[in-house]
mmCIF file of C-alpha atoms in Angstrom:
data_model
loop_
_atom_site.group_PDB
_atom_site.id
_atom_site.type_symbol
_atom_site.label_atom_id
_atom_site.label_comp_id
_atom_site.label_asym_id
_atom_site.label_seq_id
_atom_site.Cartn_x
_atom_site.Cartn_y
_atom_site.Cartn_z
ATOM 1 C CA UNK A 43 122.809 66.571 23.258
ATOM 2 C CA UNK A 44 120.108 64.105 21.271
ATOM 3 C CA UNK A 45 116.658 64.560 21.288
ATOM 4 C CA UNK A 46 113.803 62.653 19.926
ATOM 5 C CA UNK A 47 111.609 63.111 17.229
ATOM 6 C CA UNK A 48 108.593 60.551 16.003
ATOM 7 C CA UNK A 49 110.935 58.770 13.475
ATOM 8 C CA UNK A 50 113.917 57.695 15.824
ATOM 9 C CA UNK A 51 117.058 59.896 17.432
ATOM 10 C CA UNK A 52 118.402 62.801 15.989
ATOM 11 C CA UNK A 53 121.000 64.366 17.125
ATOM 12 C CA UNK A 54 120.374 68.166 17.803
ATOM 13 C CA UNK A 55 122.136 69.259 14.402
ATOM 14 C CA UNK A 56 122.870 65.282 13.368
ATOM 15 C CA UNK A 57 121.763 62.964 11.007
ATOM 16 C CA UNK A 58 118.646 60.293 12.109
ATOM 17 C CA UNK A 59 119.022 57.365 13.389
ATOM 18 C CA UNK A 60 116.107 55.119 13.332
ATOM 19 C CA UNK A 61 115.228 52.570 15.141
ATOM 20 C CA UNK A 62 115.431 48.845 13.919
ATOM 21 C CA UNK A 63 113.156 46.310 15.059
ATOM 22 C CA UNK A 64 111.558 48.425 17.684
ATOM 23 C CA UNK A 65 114.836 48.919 19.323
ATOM 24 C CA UNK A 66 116.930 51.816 20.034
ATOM 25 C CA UNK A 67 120.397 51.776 18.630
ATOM 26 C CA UNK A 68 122.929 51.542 21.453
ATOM 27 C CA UNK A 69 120.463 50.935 24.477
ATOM 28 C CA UNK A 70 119.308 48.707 25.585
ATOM 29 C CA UNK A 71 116.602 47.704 28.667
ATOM 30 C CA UNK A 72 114.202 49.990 30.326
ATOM 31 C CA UNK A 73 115.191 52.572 28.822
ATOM 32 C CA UNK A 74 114.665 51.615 25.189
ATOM 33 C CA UNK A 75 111.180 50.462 26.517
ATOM 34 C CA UNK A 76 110.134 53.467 27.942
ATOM 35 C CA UNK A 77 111.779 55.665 24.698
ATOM 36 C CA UNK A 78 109.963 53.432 22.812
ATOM 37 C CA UNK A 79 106.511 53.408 24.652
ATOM 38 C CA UNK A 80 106.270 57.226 23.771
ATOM 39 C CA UNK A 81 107.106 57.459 20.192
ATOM 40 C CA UNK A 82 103.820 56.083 17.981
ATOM 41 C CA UNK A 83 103.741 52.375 16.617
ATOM 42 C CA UNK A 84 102.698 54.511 13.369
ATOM 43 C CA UNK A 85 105.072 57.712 13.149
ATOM 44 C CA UNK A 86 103.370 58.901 9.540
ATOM 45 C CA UNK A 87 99.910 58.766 11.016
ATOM 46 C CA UNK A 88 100.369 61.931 13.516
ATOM 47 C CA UNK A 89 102.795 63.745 10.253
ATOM 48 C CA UNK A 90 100.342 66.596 8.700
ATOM 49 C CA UNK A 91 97.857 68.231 9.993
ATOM 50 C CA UNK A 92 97.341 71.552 12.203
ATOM 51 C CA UNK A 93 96.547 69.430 15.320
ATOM 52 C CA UNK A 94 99.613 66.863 15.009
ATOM 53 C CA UNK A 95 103.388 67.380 17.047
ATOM 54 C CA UNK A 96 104.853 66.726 13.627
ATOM 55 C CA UNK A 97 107.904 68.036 14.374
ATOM 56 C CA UNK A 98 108.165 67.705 18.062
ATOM 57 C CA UNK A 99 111.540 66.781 19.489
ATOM 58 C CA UNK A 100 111.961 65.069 23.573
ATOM 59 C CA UNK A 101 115.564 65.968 24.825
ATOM 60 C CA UNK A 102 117.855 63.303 26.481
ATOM 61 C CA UNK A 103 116.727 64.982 30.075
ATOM 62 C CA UNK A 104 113.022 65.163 29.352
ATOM 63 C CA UNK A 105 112.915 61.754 28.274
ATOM 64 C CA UNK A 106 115.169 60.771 31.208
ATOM 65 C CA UNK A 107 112.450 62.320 33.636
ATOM 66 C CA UNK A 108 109.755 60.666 31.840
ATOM 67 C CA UNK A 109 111.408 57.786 32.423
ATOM 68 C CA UNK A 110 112.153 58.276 36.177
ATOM 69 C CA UNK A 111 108.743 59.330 36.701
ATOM 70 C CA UNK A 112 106.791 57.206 34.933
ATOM 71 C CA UNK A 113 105.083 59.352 32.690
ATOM 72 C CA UNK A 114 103.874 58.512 29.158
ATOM 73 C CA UNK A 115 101.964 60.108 26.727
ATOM 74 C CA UNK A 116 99.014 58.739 24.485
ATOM 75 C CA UNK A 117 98.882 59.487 20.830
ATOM 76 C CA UNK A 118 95.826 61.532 21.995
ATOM 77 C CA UNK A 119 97.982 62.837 24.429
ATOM 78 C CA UNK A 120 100.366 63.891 21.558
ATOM 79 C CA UNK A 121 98.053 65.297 19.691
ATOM 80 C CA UNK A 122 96.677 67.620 22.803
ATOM 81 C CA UNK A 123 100.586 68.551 23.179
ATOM 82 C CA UNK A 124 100.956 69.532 19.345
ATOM 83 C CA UNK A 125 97.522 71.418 19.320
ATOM 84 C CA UNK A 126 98.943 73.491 22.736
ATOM 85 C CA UNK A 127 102.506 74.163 21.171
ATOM 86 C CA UNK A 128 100.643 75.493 17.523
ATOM 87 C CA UNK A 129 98.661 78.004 19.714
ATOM 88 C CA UNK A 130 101.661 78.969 21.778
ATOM 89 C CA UNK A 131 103.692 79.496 18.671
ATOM 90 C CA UNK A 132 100.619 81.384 16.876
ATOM 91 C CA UNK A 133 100.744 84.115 19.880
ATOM 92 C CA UNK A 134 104.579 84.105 19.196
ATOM 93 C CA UNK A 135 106.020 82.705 22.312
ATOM 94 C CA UNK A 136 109.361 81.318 22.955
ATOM 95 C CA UNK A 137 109.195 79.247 25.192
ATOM 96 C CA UNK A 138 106.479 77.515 26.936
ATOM 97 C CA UNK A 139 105.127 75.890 29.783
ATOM 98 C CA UNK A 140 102.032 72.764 28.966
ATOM 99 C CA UNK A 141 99.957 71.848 31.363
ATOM 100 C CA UNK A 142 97.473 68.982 31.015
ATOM 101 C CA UNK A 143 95.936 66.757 33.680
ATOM 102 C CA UNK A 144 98.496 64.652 34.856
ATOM 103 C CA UNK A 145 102.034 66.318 33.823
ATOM 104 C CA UNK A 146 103.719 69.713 32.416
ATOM 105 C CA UNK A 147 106.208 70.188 29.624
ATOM 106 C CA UNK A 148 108.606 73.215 29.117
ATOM 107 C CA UNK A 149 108.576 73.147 25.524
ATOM 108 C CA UNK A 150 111.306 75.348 23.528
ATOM 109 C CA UNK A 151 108.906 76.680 20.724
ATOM 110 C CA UNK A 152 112.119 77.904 18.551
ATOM 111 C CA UNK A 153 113.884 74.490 17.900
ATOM 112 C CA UNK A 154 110.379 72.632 19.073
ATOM 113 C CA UNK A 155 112.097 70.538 21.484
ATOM 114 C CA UNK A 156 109.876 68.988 25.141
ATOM 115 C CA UNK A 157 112.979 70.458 26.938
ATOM 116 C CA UNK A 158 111.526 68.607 30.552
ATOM 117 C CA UNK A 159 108.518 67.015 31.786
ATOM 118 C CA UNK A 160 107.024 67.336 34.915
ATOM 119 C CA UNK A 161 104.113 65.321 36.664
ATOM 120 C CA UNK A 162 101.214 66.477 38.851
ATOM 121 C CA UNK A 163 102.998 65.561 42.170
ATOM 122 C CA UNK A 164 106.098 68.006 41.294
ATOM 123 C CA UNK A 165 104.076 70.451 39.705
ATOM 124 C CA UNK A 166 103.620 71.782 43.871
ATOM 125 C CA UNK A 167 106.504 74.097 44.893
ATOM 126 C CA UNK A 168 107.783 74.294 41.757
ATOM 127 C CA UNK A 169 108.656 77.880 40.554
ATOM 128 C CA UNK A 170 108.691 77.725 36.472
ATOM 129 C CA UNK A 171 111.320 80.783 35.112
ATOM 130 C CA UNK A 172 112.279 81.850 31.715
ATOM 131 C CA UNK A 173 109.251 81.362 30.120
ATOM 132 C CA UNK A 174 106.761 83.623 27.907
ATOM 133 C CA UNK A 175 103.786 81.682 27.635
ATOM 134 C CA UNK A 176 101.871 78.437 29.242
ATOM 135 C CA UNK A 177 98.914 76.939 27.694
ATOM 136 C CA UNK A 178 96.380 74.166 29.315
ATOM 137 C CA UNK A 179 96.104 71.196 27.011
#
């Protein structure tokens, strides 16, 4: 299973792989577009601080349903994120479910990994299990 970070792929476990020229190594299309349009233009300006995701990993399947549903996130929107998983993981939760305005993340808080994303039309009827906490960004 891979997940993303803000400097290119890493394999759960692996060695990064970065992106060259703005593309993603072995994909190709929409799909390195979309990857792409959520990870910064500048990854070392959100690295640092208290209110930065520095260290925030998107698995294969959350990025896949960001993808299928259209969602992406705004370094501000990043930023909000990182802010809501620092509280969560101040109280000592596990795992997590975000909401913001428009979408929710289940975010595992021990290996900091967006494990899905969900957005405000499948929010309804959703039941939301194995989680400890869930903080409004």
């Amino acid at each position: 299973m891979k997940s993303v970070n803000f400097n290119g792929i890493r394999p759960i476990g692996g060695e990064l792989i970065r992106p060259q020229n703005g593309s993603i190594p072995g994909e190709a299309g929409e799909f390195s577009r979309t990857l792409n349009s959520i990870l910064p233009s500048k990854p070392d300006a959100i690295k640092g601080g208290a209110q930065s995701p520095a260290g925030l990993k998107f698995s294969n399947h959350a990025v896949d349903r960001m993808r299928s549903r259209g969602i992406r996130f705004s370094p501000d929107d990043l930023a909000r994120i990182g802010q809501a998983v620092a509280k969560a993981d101040a109280k000592g939760a596990k795992d997590c479910l975000l909401l913001g305005d428009q979408s929710a993340l289940i975010v595992s808080l021990k290996d900091k990994t967006v494990v899905t994303v969900m957005d405000k039309t499948a929010l309804k009827e959703n039941v939301f299990t194995n989680i400890d906490a869930a903080v409004f960004y």
